[in-house]
JSON list of C-alpha atoms in Angstrom, two decimals:
[
{"chain": "A", "resi": 1, "resn": "UNK", "atom": "CA", "xyz": [-12.75, 10.47, -13.71]},
{"chain": "A", "resi": 2, "resn": "UNK", "atom": "CA", "xyz": [-14.53, 7.19, -12.95]},
{"chain": "A", "resi": 3, "resn": "UNK", "atom": "CA", "xyz": [-13.19, 5.64, -16.16]},
{"chain": "A", "resi": 4, "resn": "UNK", "atom": "CA", "xyz": [-9.64, 6.59, -15.23]},
{"chain": "A", "resi": 5, "resn": "UNK", "atom": "CA", "xyz": [-10.20, 5.23, -11.73]},
{"chain": "A", "resi": 6, "resn": "UNK", "atom": "CA", "xyz": [-11.41, 1.91, -13.15]},
{"chain": "A", "resi": 7, "resn": "UNK", "atom": "CA", "xyz": [-8.36, 1.74, -15.43]},
{"chain": "A", "resi": 8, "resn": "UNK", "atom": "CA", "xyz": [-5.97, 2.37, -12.52]},
{"chain": "A", "resi": 9, "resn": "UNK", "atom": "CA", "xyz": [-7.72, -0.20, -10.31]},
{"chain": "A", "resi": 10, "resn": "UNK", "atom": "CA", "xyz": [-7.46, -2.73, -13.15]},
{"chain": "A", "resi": 11, "resn": "UNK", "atom": "CA", "xyz": [-3.72, -2.02, -13.44]},
{"chain": "A", "resi": 12, "resn": "UNK", "atom": "CA", "xyz": [-3.34, -2.48, -9.69]},
{"chain": "A", "resi": 13, "resn": "UNK", "atom": "CA", "xyz": [-5.30, -5.76, -9.76]},
{"chain": "A", "resi": 14, "resn": "UNK", "atom": "CA", "xyz": [-3.26, -7.14, -12.69]},
{"chain": "A", "resi": 15, "resn": "UNK", "atom": "CA", "xyz": [0.01, -6.11, -11.07]},
{"chain": "A", "resi": 16, "resn": "UNK", "atom": "CA", "xyz": [-0.98, -7.81, -7.83]},
{"chain": "A", "resi": 17, "resn": "UNK", "atom": "CA", "xyz": [-2.18, -10.97, -9.61]},
{"chain": "A", "resi": 18, "resn": "UNK", "atom": "CA", "xyz": [1.11, -11.18, -11.51]},
{"chain": "A", "resi": 19, "resn": "UNK", "atom": "CA", "xyz": [3.03, -11.17, -8.22]},
{"chain": "A", "resi": 20, "resn": "UNK", "atom": "CA", "xyz": [1.73, -14.67, -7.48]},
{"chain": "A", "resi": 21, "resn": "UNK", "atom": "CA", "xyz": [0.72, -13.89, -3.88]},
{"chain": "A", "resi": 22, "resn": "UNK", "atom": "CA", "xyz": [-2.76, -14.66, -2.62]},
{"chain": "A", "resi": 23, "resn": "UNK", "atom": "CA", "xyz": [-3.44, -11.12, -1.42]},
{"chain": "A", "resi": 24, "resn": "UNK", "atom": "CA", "xyz": [-6.66, -9.16, -1.86]},
{"chain": "A", "resi": 25, "resn": "UNK", "atom": "CA", "xyz": [-6.61, -5.53, -2.95]},
{"chain": "A", "resi": 26, "resn": "UNK", "atom": "CA", "xyz": [-7.65, -4.51, 0.58]},
{"chain": "A", "resi": 27, "resn": "UNK", "atom": "CA", "xyz": [-4.81, -6.53, 2.09]},
{"chain": "A", "resi": 28, "resn": "UNK", "atom": "CA", "xyz": [-2.42, -5.01, -0.42]},
{"chain": "A", "resi": 29, "resn": "UNK", "atom": "CA", "xyz": [-3.67, -1.53, 0.47]},
{"chain": "A", "resi": 30, "resn": "UNK", "atom": "CA", "xyz": [-2.76, -2.32, 4.08]},
{"chain": "A", "resi": 31, "resn": "UNK", "atom": "CA", "xyz": [0.76, -3.23, 2.98]},
{"chain": "A", "resi": 32, "resn": "UNK", "atom": "CA", "xyz": [1.03, 0.03, 1.04]},
{"chain": "A", "resi": 33, "resn": "UNK", "atom": "CA", "xyz": [-0.08, 2.05, 4.09]},
{"chain": "A", "resi": 34, "resn": "UNK", "atom": "CA", "xyz": [2.56, 0.30, 6.19]},
{"chain": "A", "resi": 35, "resn": "UNK", "atom": "CA", "xyz": [5.18, 0.87, 3.48]},
{"chain": "A", "resi": 36, "resn": "UNK", "atom": "CA", "xyz": [4.38, 4.56, 3.15]},
{"chain": "A", "resi": 37, "resn": "UNK", "atom": "CA", "xyz": [3.58, 5.48, 6.75]},
{"chain": "A", "resi": 38, "resn": "UNK", "atom": "CA", "xyz": [5.64, 3.02, 8.75]},
{"chain": "A", "resi": 39, "resn": "UNK", "atom": "CA", "xyz": [4.62, 0.77, 11.64]},
{"chain": "A", "resi": 40, "resn": "UNK", "atom": "CA", "xyz": [1.10, 1.40, 12.90]},
{"chain": "A", "resi": 41, "resn": "UNK", "atom": "CA", "xyz": [-1.08, 0.49, 15.81]},
{"chain": "A", "resi": 42, "resn": "UNK", "atom": "CA", "xyz": [-4.05, -1.62, 14.77]},
{"chain": "A", "resi": 43, "resn": "UNK", "atom": "CA", "xyz": [-6.36, 1.30, 15.56]},
{"chain": "A", "resi": 44, "resn": "UNK", "atom": "CA", "xyz": [-4.37, 3.73, 13.41]},
{"chain": "A", "resi": 45, "resn": "UNK", "atom": "CA", "xyz": [-4.24, 1.26, 10.52]},
{"chain": "A", "resi": 46, "resn": "UNK", "atom": "CA", "xyz": [-8.00, 0.67, 10.78]},
{"chain": "A", "resi": 47, "resn": "UNK", "atom": "CA", "xyz": [-8.61, 4.42, 10.70]},
{"chain": "A", "resi": 48, "resn": "UNK", "atom": "CA", "xyz": [-6.42, 4.93, 7.64]},
{"chain": "A", "resi": 49, "resn": "UNK", "atom": "CA", "xyz": [-8.14, 2.08, 5.82]},
{"chain": "A", "resi": 50, "resn": "UNK", "atom": "CA", "xyz": [-11.63, 3.18, 6.87]},
{"chain": "A", "resi": 51, "resn": "UNK", "atom": "CA", "xyz": [-12.47, -0.14, 8.53]},
{"chain": "A", "resi": 52, "resn": "UNK", "atom": "CA", "xyz": [-13.18, -1.22, 12.10]},
{"chain": "A", "resi": 53, "resn": "UNK", "atom": "CA", "xyz": [-10.40, -2.38, 14.45]},
{"chain": "A", "resi": 54, "resn": "UNK", "atom": "CA", "xyz": [-11.77, -5.97, 14.54]},
{"chain": "A", "resi": 55, "resn": "UNK", "atom": "CA", "xyz": [-11.72, -6.05, 10.73]},
{"chain": "A", "resi": 56, "resn": "UNK", "atom": "CA", "xyz": [-8.12, -4.85, 10.56]},
{"chain": "A", "resi": 57, "resn": "UNK", "atom": "CA", "xyz": [-7.15, -7.29, 13.32]},
{"chain": "A", "resi": 58, "resn": "UNK", "atom": "CA", "xyz": [-8.49, -10.25, 11.32]},
{"chain": "A", "resi": 59, "resn": "UNK", "atom": "CA", "xyz": [-6.82, -8.97, 8.16]},
{"chain": "A", "resi": 60, "resn": "UNK", "atom": "CA", "xyz": [-3.51, -8.58, 10.00]},
{"chain": "A", "resi": 61, "resn": "UNK", "atom": "CA", "xyz": [-3.84, -12.14, 11.30]},
{"chain": "A", "resi": 62, "resn": "UNK", "atom": "CA", "xyz": [-3.98, -13.32, 7.68]},
{"chain": "A", "resi": 63, "resn": "UNK", "atom": "CA", "xyz": [-1.04, -11.12, 6.64]},
{"chain": "A", "resi": 64, "resn": "UNK", "atom": "CA", "xyz": [1.05, -12.40, 9.57]},
{"chain": "A", "resi": 65, "resn": "UNK", "atom": "CA", "xyz": [0.30, -16.01, 8.50]},
{"chain": "A", "resi": 66, "resn": "UNK", "atom": "CA", "xyz": [1.43, -15.09, 4.98]},
{"chain": "A", "resi": 67, "resn": "UNK", "atom": "CA", "xyz": [4.60, -13.60, 6.52]},
{"chain": "A", "resi": 68, "resn": "UNK", "atom": "CA", "xyz": [3.91, -10.21, 4.91]},
{"chain": "A", "resi": 69, "resn": "UNK", "atom": "CA", "xyz": [3.73, -8.23, 8.15]},
{"chain": "A", "resi": 70, "resn": "UNK", "atom": "CA", "xyz": [5.16, -8.45, 11.65]},
{"chain": "A", "resi": 71, "resn": "UNK", "atom": "CA", "xyz": [3.09, -7.94, 14.78]},
{"chain": "A", "resi": 72, "resn": "UNK", "atom": "CA", "xyz": [4.75, -6.73, 17.98]},
{"chain": "A", "resi": 73, "resn": "UNK", "atom": "CA", "xyz": [3.53, -5.67, 21.40]},
{"chain": "A", "resi": 74, "resn": "UNK", "atom": "CA", "xyz": [4.74, -2.29, 22.63]},
{"chain": "A", "resi": 75, "resn": "UNK", "atom": "CA", "xyz": [7.43, -2.80, 25.29]},
{"chain": "A", "resi": 76, "resn": "UNK", "atom": "CA", "xyz": [5.87, -0.15, 27.53]},
{"chain": "A", "resi": 77, "resn": "UNK", "atom": "CA", "xyz": [2.31, -1.53, 27.21]},
{"chain": "A", "resi": 78, "resn": "UNK", "atom": "CA", "xyz": [2.01, -5.08, 25.93]},
{"chain": "A", "resi": 79, "resn": "UNK", "atom": "CA", "xyz": [-1.70, -4.55, 25.25]},
{"chain": "A", "resi": 80, "resn": "UNK", "atom": "CA", "xyz": [-0.75, -2.11, 22.49]},
{"chain": "A", "resi": 81, "resn": "UNK", "atom": "CA", "xyz": [0.05, -3.93, 19.24]},
{"chain": "A", "resi": 82, "resn": "UNK", "atom": "CA", "xyz": [1.95, -2.46, 16.30]},
{"chain": "A", "resi": 83, "resn": "UNK", "atom": "CA", "xyz": [2.26, -3.94, 12.85]},
{"chain": "A", "resi": 84, "resn": "UNK", "atom": "CA", "xyz": [4.96, -3.36, 10.25]},
{"chain": "A", "resi": 85, "resn": "UNK", "atom": "CA", "xyz": [5.98, -4.76, 6.90]},
{"chain": "A", "resi": 86, "resn": "UNK", "atom": "CA", "xyz": [8.19, -7.82, 6.93]},
{"chain": "A", "resi": 87, "resn": "UNK", "atom": "CA", "xyz": [11.02, -8.11, 4.40]},
{"chain": "A", "resi": 88, "resn": "UNK", "atom": "CA", "xyz": [8.73, -10.34, 2.31]},
{"chain": "A", "resi": 89, "resn": "UNK", "atom": "CA", "xyz": [5.95, -7.73, 2.49]},
{"chain": "A", "resi": 90, "resn": "UNK", "atom": "CA", "xyz": [8.37, -5.00, 1.40]},
{"chain": "A", "resi": 91, "resn": "UNK", "atom": "CA", "xyz": [9.48, -7.12, -1.58]},
{"chain": "A", "resi": 92, "resn": "UNK", "atom": "CA", "xyz": [5.84, -7.66, -2.58]},
{"chain": "A", "resi": 93, "resn": "UNK", "atom": "CA", "xyz": [5.03, -3.94, -2.40]},
{"chain": "A", "resi": 94, "resn": "UNK", "atom": "CA", "xyz": [8.17, -3.09, -4.40]},
{"chain": "A", "resi": 95, "resn": "UNK", "atom": "CA", "xyz": [7.44, -5.75, -7.02]},
{"chain": "A", "resi": 96, "resn": "UNK", "atom": "CA", "xyz": [3.79, -4.76, -7.50]},
{"chain": "A", "resi": 97, "resn": "UNK", "atom": "CA", "xyz": [4.66, -1.05, -7.55]},
{"chain": "A", "resi": 98, "resn": "UNK", "atom": "CA", "xyz": [7.31, -1.71, -10.21]},
{"chain": "A", "resi": 99, "resn": "UNK", "atom": "CA", "xyz": [4.80, -3.56, -12.38]},
{"chain": "A", "resi": 100, "resn": "UNK", "atom": "CA", "xyz": [2.26, -0.78, -11.98]},
{"chain": "A", "resi": 101, "resn": "UNK", "atom": "CA", "xyz": [4.83, 1.85, -12.97]},
{"chain": "A", "resi": 102, "resn": "UNK", "atom": "CA", "xyz": [5.78, -0.12, -16.08]},
{"chain": "A", "resi": 103, "resn": "UNK", "atom": "CA", "xyz": [2.16, -0.49, -17.21]},
{"chain": "A", "resi": 104, "resn": "UNK", "atom": "CA", "xyz": [1.37, 3.16, -16.50]},
{"chain": "A", "resi": 105, "resn": "UNK", "atom": "CA", "xyz": [4.51, 4.22, -18.42]},
{"chain": "A", "resi": 106, "resn": "UNK", "atom": "CA", "xyz": [3.27, 2.24, -21.42]},
{"chain": "A", "resi": 107, "resn": "UNK", "atom": "CA", "xyz": [-0.06, 4.05, -21.27]},
{"chain": "A", "resi": 108, "resn": "UNK", "atom": "CA", "xyz": [1.59, 7.44, -20.91]},
{"chain": "A", "resi": 109, "resn": "UNK", "atom": "CA", "xyz": [3.87, 6.83, -23.90]},
{"chain": "A", "resi": 110, "resn": "UNK", "atom": "CA", "xyz": [0.87, 7.49, -26.16]},
{"chain": "A", "resi": 111, "resn": "UNK", "atom": "CA", "xyz": [0.53, 11.02, -24.71]},
{"chain": "A", "resi": 112, "resn": "UNK", "atom": "CA", "xyz": [2.55, 14.13, -25.51]},
{"chain": "A", "resi": 113, "resn": "UNK", "atom": "CA", "xyz": [5.03, 15.44, -22.93]},
{"chain": "A", "resi": 114, "resn": "UNK", "atom": "CA", "xyz": [2.72, 18.38, -22.26]},
{"chain": "A", "resi": 115, "resn": "UNK", "atom": "CA", "xyz": [-0.27, 16.08, -21.66]},
{"chain": "A", "resi": 116, "resn": "UNK", "atom": "CA", "xyz": [1.82, 13.89, -19.35]},
{"chain": "A", "resi": 117, "resn": "UNK", "atom": "CA", "xyz": [2.94, 16.91, -17.30]},
{"chain": "A", "resi": 118, "resn": "UNK", "atom": "CA", "xyz": [-0.60, 18.25, -17.02]},
{"chain": "A", "resi": 119, "resn": "UNK", "atom": "CA", "xyz": [-1.96, 14.84, -16.00]},
{"chain": "A", "resi": 120, "resn": "UNK", "atom": "CA", "xyz": [0.84, 14.27, -13.45]},
{"chain": "A", "resi": 121, "resn": "UNK", "atom": "CA", "xyz": [0.19, 17.66, -11.85]},
{"chain": "A", "resi": 122, "resn": "UNK", "atom": "CA", "xyz": [-3.56, 17.06, -11.62]},
{"chain": "A", "resi": 123, "resn": "UNK", "atom": "CA", "xyz": [-3.22, 13.54, -10.26]},
{"chain": "A", "resi": 124, "resn": "UNK", "atom": "CA", "xyz": [-0.67, 14.67, -7.65]},
{"chain": "A", "resi": 125, "resn": "UNK", "atom": "CA", "xyz": [-3.15, 17.30, -6.47]},
{"chain": "A", "resi": 126, "resn": "UNK", "atom": "CA", "xyz": [-5.81, 14.61, -6.20]},
{"chain": "A", "resi": 127, "resn": "UNK", "atom": "CA", "xyz": [-3.47, 12.29, -4.27]},
{"chain": "A", "resi": 128, "resn": "UNK", "atom": "CA", "xyz": [-2.47, 15.15, -1.95]},
{"chain": "A", "resi": 129, "resn": "UNK", "atom": "CA", "xyz": [-6.14, 15.96, -1.29]},
{"chain": "A", "resi": 130, "resn": "UNK", "atom": "CA", "xyz": [-6.70, 12.27, -0.44]},
{"chain": "A", "resi": 131, "resn": "UNK", "atom": "CA", "xyz": [-3.83, 12.35, 2.05]},
{"chain": "A", "resi": 132, "resn": "UNK", "atom": "CA", "xyz": [-1.59, 9.96, 0.15]},
{"chain": "A", "resi": 133, "resn": "UNK", "atom": "CA", "xyz": [2.10, 10.02, 1.01]},
{"chain": "A", "resi": 134, "resn": "UNK", "atom": "CA", "xyz": [4.26, 10.94, -1.97]},
{"chain": "A", "resi": 135, "resn": "UNK", "atom": "CA", "xyz": [6.39, 8.08, -3.29]},
{"chain": "A", "resi": 136, "resn": "UNK", "atom": "CA", "xyz": [9.68, 9.86, -2.64]},
{"chain": "A", "resi": 137, "resn": "UNK", "atom": "CA", "xyz": [8.72, 10.18, 1.03]},
{"chain": "A", "resi": 138, "resn": "UNK", "atom": "CA", "xyz": [8.33, 6.41, 1.51]},
{"chain": "A", "resi": 139, "resn": "UNK", "atom": "CA", "xyz": [10.83, 4.84, 3.84]},
{"chain": "A", "resi": 140, "resn": "UNK", "atom": "CA", "xyz": [13.19, 2.29, 2.40]},
{"chain": "A", "resi": 141, "resn": "UNK", "atom": "CA", "xyz": [12.39, 0.15, 5.40]},
{"chain": "A", "resi": 142, "resn": "UNK", "atom": "CA", "xyz": [10.54, 0.98, 8.59]},
{"chain": "A", "resi": 143, "resn": "UNK", "atom": "CA", "xyz": [11.39, -0.84, 11.74]},
{"chain": "A", "resi": 144, "resn": "UNK", "atom": "CA", "xyz": [9.23, -1.73, 14.70]}
]
């Protein structure tokens, strides 16, 4: 399991590096959470990433400067801040996800159809247990 995890992380890192953006894996993970779960308060994003609110606030500052996310105050309570993907952030997530899918498809091509089905079922169970949102449930574009 750890070997497979390392292989998947390496694919993710290569796919992100090929995108040409100066984004860390943790920053990219934030973009994926926003892509899959929609706009978030800073507290909710911190909780989903397993980091402290000050850490996510600093990270969001960097992502705003890179124009990958948008930060907005809630109209009803301007102290409450929500972040969402910008169009540029959505393009980056889509581009990196496409590269990852291509590389994973190349790896899977060496496996039989039965092995691929078994692996896909097992990995989906693992992703479900981890609370990941299924790809088909991702929004095509969340709005603040």
